[in-house]
mmCIF file of C-alpha atoms in Angstrom:
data_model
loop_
_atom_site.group_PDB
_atom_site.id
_atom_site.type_symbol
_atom_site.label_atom_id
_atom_site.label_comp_id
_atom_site.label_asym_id
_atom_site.label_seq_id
_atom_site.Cartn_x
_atom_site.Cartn_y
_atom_site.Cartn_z
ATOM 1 C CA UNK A 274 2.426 61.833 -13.242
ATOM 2 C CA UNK A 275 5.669 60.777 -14.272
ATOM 3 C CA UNK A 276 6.668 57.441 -13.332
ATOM 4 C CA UNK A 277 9.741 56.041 -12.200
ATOM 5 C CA UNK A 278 12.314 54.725 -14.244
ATOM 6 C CA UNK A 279 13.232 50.939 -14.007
ATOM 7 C CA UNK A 280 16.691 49.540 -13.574
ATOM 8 C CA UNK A 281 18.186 49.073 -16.618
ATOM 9 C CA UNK A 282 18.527 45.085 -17.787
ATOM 10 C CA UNK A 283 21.304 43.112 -17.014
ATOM 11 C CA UNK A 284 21.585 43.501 -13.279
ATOM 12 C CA UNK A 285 21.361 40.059 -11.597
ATOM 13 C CA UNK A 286 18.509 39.978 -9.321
ATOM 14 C CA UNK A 287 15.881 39.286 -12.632
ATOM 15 C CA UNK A 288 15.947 38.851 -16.022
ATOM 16 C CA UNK A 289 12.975 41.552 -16.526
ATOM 17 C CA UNK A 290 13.274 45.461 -15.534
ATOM 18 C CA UNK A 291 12.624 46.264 -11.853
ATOM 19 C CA UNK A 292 12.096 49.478 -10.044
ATOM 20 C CA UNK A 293 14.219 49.620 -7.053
ATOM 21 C CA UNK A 294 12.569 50.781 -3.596
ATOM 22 C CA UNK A 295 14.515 54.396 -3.882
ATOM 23 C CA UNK A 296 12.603 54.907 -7.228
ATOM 24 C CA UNK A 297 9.185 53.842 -6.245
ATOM 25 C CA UNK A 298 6.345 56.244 -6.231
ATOM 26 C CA UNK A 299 2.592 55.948 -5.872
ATOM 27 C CA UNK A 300 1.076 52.891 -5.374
ATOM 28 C CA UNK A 301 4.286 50.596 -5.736
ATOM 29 C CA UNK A 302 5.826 52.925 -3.031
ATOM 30 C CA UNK A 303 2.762 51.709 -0.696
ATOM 31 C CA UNK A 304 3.431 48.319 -1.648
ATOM 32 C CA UNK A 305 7.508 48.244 -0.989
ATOM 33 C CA UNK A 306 6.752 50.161 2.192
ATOM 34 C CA UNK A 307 4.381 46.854 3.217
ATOM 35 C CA UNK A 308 6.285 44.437 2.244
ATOM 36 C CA UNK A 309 10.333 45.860 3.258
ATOM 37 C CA UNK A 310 12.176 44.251 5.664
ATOM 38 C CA UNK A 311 15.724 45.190 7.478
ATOM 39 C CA UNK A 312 17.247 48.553 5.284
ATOM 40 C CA UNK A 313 14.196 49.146 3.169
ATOM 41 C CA UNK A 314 14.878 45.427 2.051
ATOM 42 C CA UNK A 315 12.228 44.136 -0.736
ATOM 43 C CA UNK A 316 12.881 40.612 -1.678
ATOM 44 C CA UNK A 317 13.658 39.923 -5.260
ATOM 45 C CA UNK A 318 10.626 38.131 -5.590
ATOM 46 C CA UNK A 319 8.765 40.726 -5.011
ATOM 47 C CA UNK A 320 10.717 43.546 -6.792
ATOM 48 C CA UNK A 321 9.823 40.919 -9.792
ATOM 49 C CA UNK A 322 6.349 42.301 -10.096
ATOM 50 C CA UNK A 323 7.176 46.108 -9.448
ATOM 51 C CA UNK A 324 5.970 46.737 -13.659
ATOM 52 C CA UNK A 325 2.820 45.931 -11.898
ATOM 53 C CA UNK A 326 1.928 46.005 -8.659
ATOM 54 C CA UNK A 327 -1.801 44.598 -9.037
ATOM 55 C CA UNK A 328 0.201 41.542 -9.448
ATOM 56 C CA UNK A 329 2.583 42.207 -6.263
ATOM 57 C CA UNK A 330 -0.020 42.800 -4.044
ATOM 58 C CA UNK A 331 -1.967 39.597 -5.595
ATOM 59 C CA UNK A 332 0.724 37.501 -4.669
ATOM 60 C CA UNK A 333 1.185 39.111 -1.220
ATOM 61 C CA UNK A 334 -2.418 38.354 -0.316
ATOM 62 C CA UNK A 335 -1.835 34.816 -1.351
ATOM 63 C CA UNK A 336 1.610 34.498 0.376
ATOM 64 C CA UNK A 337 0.291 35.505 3.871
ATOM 65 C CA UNK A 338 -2.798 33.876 3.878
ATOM 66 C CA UNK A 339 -1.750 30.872 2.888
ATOM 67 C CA UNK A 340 1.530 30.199 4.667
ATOM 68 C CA UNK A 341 1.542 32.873 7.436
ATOM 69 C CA UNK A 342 -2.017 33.112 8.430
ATOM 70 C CA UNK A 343 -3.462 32.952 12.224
ATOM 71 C CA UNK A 344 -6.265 30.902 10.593
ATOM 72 C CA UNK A 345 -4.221 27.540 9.612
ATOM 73 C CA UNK A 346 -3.490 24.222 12.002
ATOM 74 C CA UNK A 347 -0.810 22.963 10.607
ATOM 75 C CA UNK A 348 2.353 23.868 12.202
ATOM 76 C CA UNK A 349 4.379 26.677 10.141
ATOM 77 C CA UNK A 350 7.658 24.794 10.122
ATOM 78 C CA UNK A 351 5.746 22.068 8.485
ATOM 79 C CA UNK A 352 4.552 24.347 5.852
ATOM 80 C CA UNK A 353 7.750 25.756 5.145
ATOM 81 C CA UNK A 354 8.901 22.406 5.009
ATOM 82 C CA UNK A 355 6.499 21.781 1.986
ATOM 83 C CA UNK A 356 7.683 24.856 0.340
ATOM 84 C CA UNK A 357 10.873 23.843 0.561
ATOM 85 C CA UNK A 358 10.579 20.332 -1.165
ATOM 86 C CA UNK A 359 8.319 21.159 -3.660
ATOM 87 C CA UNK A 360 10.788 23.789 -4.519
ATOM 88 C CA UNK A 361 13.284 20.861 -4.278
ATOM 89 C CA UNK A 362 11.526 19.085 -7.218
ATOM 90 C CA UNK A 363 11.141 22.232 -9.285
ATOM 91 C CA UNK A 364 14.990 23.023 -9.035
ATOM 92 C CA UNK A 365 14.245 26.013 -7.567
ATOM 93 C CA UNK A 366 17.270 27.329 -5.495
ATOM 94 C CA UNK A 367 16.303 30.724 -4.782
ATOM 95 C CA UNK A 368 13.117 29.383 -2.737
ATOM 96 C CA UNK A 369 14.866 26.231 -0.914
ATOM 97 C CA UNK A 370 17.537 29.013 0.370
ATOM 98 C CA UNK A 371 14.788 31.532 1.376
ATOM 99 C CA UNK A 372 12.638 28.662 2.932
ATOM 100 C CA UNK A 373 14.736 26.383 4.486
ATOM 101 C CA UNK A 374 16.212 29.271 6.924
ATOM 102 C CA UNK A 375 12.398 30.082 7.529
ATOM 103 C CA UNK A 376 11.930 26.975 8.786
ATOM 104 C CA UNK A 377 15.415 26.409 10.411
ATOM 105 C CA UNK A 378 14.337 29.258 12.610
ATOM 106 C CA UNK A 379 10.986 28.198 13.307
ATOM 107 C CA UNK A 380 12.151 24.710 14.342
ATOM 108 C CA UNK A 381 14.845 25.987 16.464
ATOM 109 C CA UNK A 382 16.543 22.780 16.408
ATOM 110 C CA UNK A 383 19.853 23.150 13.568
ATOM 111 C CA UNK A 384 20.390 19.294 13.537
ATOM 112 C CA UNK A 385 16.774 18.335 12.953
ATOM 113 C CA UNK A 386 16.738 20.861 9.796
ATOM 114 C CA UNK A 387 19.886 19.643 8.519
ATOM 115 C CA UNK A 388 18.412 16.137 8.625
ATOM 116 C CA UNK A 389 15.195 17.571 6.853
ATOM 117 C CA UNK A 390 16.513 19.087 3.776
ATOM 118 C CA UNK A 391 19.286 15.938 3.468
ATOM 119 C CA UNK A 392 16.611 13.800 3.268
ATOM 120 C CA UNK A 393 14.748 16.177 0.789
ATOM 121 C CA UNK A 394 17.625 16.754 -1.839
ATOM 122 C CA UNK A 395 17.463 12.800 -1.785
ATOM 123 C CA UNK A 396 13.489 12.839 -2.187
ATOM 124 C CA UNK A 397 13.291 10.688 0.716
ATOM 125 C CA UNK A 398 10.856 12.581 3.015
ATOM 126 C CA UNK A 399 10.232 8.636 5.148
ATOM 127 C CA UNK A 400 13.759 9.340 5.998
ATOM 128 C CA UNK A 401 13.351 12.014 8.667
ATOM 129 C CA UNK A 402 9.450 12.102 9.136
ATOM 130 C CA UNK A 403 6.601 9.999 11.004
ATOM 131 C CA UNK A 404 4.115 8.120 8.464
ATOM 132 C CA UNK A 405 1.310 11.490 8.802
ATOM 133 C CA UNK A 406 4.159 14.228 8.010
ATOM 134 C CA UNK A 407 5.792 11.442 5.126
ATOM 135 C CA UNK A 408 2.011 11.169 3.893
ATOM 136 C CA UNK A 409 1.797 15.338 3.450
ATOM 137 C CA UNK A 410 5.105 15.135 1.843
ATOM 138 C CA UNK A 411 3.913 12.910 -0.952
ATOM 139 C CA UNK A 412 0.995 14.309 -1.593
ATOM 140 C CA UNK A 413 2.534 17.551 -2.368
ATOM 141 C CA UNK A 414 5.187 15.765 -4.247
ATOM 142 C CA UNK A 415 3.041 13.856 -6.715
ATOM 143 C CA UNK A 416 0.979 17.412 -6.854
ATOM 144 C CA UNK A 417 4.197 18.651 -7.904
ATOM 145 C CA UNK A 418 5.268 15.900 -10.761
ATOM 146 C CA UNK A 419 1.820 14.797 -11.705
ATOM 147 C CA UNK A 420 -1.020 17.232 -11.239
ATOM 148 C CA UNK A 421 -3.591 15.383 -13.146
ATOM 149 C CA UNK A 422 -3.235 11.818 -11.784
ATOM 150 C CA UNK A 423 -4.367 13.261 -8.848
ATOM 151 C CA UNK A 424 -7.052 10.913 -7.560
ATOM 152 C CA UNK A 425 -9.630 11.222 -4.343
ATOM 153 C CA UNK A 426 -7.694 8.262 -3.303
ATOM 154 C CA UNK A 427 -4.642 11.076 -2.294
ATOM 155 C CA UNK A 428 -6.971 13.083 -0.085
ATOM 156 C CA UNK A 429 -8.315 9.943 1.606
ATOM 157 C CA UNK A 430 -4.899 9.090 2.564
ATOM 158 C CA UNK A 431 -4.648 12.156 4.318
ATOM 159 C CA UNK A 432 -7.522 11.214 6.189
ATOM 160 C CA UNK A 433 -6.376 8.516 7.165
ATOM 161 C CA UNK A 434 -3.272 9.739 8.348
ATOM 162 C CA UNK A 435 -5.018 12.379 10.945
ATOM 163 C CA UNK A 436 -5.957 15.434 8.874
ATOM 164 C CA UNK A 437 -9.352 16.693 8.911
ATOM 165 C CA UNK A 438 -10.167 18.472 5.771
ATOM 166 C CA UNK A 439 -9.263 22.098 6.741
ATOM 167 C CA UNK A 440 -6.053 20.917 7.196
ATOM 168 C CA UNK A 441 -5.925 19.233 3.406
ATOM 169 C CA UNK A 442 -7.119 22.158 2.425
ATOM 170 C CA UNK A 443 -3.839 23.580 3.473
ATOM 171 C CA UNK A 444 -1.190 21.238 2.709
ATOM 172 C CA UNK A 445 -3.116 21.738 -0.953
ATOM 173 C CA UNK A 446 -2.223 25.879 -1.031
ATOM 174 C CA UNK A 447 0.957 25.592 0.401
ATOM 175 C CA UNK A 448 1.866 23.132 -2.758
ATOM 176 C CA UNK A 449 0.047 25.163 -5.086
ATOM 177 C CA UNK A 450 1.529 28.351 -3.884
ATOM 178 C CA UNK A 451 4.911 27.365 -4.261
ATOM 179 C CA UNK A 452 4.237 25.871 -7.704
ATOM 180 C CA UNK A 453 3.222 29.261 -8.445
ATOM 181 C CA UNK A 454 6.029 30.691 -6.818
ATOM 182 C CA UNK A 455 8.703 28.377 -7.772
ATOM 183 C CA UNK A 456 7.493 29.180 -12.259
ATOM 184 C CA UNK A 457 7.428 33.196 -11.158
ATOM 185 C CA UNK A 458 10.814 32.982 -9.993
ATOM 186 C CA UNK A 459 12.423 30.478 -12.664
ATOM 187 C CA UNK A 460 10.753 31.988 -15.256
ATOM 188 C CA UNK A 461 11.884 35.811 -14.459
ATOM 189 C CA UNK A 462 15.317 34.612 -13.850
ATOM 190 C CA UNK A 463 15.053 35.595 -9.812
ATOM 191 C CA UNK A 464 18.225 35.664 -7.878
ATOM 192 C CA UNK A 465 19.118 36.090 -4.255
ATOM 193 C CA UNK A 466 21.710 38.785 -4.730
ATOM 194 C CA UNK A 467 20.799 41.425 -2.034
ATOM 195 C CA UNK A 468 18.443 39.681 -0.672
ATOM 196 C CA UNK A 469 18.598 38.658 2.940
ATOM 197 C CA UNK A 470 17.511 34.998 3.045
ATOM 198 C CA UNK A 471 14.450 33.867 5.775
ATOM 199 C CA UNK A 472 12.662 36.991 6.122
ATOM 200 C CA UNK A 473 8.337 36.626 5.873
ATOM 201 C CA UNK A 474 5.642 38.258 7.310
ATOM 202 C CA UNK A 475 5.561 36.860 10.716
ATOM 203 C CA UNK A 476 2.905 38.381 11.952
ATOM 204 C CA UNK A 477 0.619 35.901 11.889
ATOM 205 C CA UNK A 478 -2.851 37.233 13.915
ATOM 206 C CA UNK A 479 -2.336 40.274 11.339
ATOM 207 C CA UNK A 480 -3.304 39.682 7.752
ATOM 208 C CA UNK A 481 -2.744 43.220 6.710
ATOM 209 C CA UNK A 482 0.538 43.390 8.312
ATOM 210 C CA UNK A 483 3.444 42.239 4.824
ATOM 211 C CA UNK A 484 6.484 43.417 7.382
ATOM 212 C CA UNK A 485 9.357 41.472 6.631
ATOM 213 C CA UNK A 486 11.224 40.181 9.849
#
């Protein structure tokens, strides 16, 4: 069948060609229609991988089972709040802005946010956490900087601080997600023209369920 044809270069969501939502067809069509939000909205990140979908719908399975997943303990916000400093230390813009009003709305609390991400940009997590929350925060950092002088030493800390190993186990995929993330949207040139910034896929006793919202 004949297949859609992609945008043309130069437009400013990606450096790459993408195939806008209007232009979909087959199994990328299924895909958008998962994933849209408000107006058919796709976020860039995901119109990013619309050459392939296999890869779209890879990172989609990833995404919601690691950050929006019925299955995890540790609080959303505070996974957000990972994503958005270890996109911090990457320089990543386009996932700080996306992230940060995630978790502004999931904290409900504007002043306690703003303090967050101040003491982020500064990379001084102690600054607006408790010693267990500051301990998560460093561990992802130095995940971040220095993957390989990652020692057991780091997970015992996290012990020690209250998390039982399910809950490492999280704090770990939220880091390396947004690693991954963070290098698929800096390295495709990803912008958030058109997007609409905070929307995920909420729906968190649903795995299947991509809706944006």
């Amino acid at each position: 069948p004949a297949q859609p044809t992609p945008q043309p270069t130069g437009l400013p969501m990606t450096w790459i060609k993408t195939i806008p939502f209007a232009d979909a067809t087959g199994r990328l069509r299924q895909l958008y229609e998962r994933v849209t939000g408000p107006g058919d909205n796709v976020d860039n990140i995901m119109l990013a991988h619309s050459l392939r979908p296999h890869s779209m719908e890879g990172h989609m399975h990833l995404y919601k089972y690691v950050l929006h997943h019925s299955g995890n303990t540790v609080d959303k916000w505070f996974l957000e709040t990972i994503g958005v400093y270890v996109s911090l230390l990457n320089d990543c813009a386009y996932c700080v802005d996306h992230h940060f009003q995630g978790l502004s709305r999931l904290l409900a609390d504007p002043p306690r946010a703003a303090a967050i991400r101040a003491a982020l940009e500064i990379d001084r997590p102690t600054a607006a956490f408790e010693a267990g929350l500051a301990a998560a925060l460093a561990y992802a950092g130095k995940l971040t900087r220095t993957p390989a002088a990652m020692i057991e030493a780091d997970v015992a800390d996290l012990r020690d601080h209250g998390y039982d190993d399910g809950a490492i186990l999280e704090i770990n995929q939220v880091t390396a997600y947004f690693n991954y993330a963070n290098r698929t949207v800096l390295g495709l040139g990803v912008t958030i023209d058109g997007d609409i910034l905070g929307l995920s896929p909420n729906q968190s006793n649903d795995p299947d369920d991509w809706g944006h919202s």
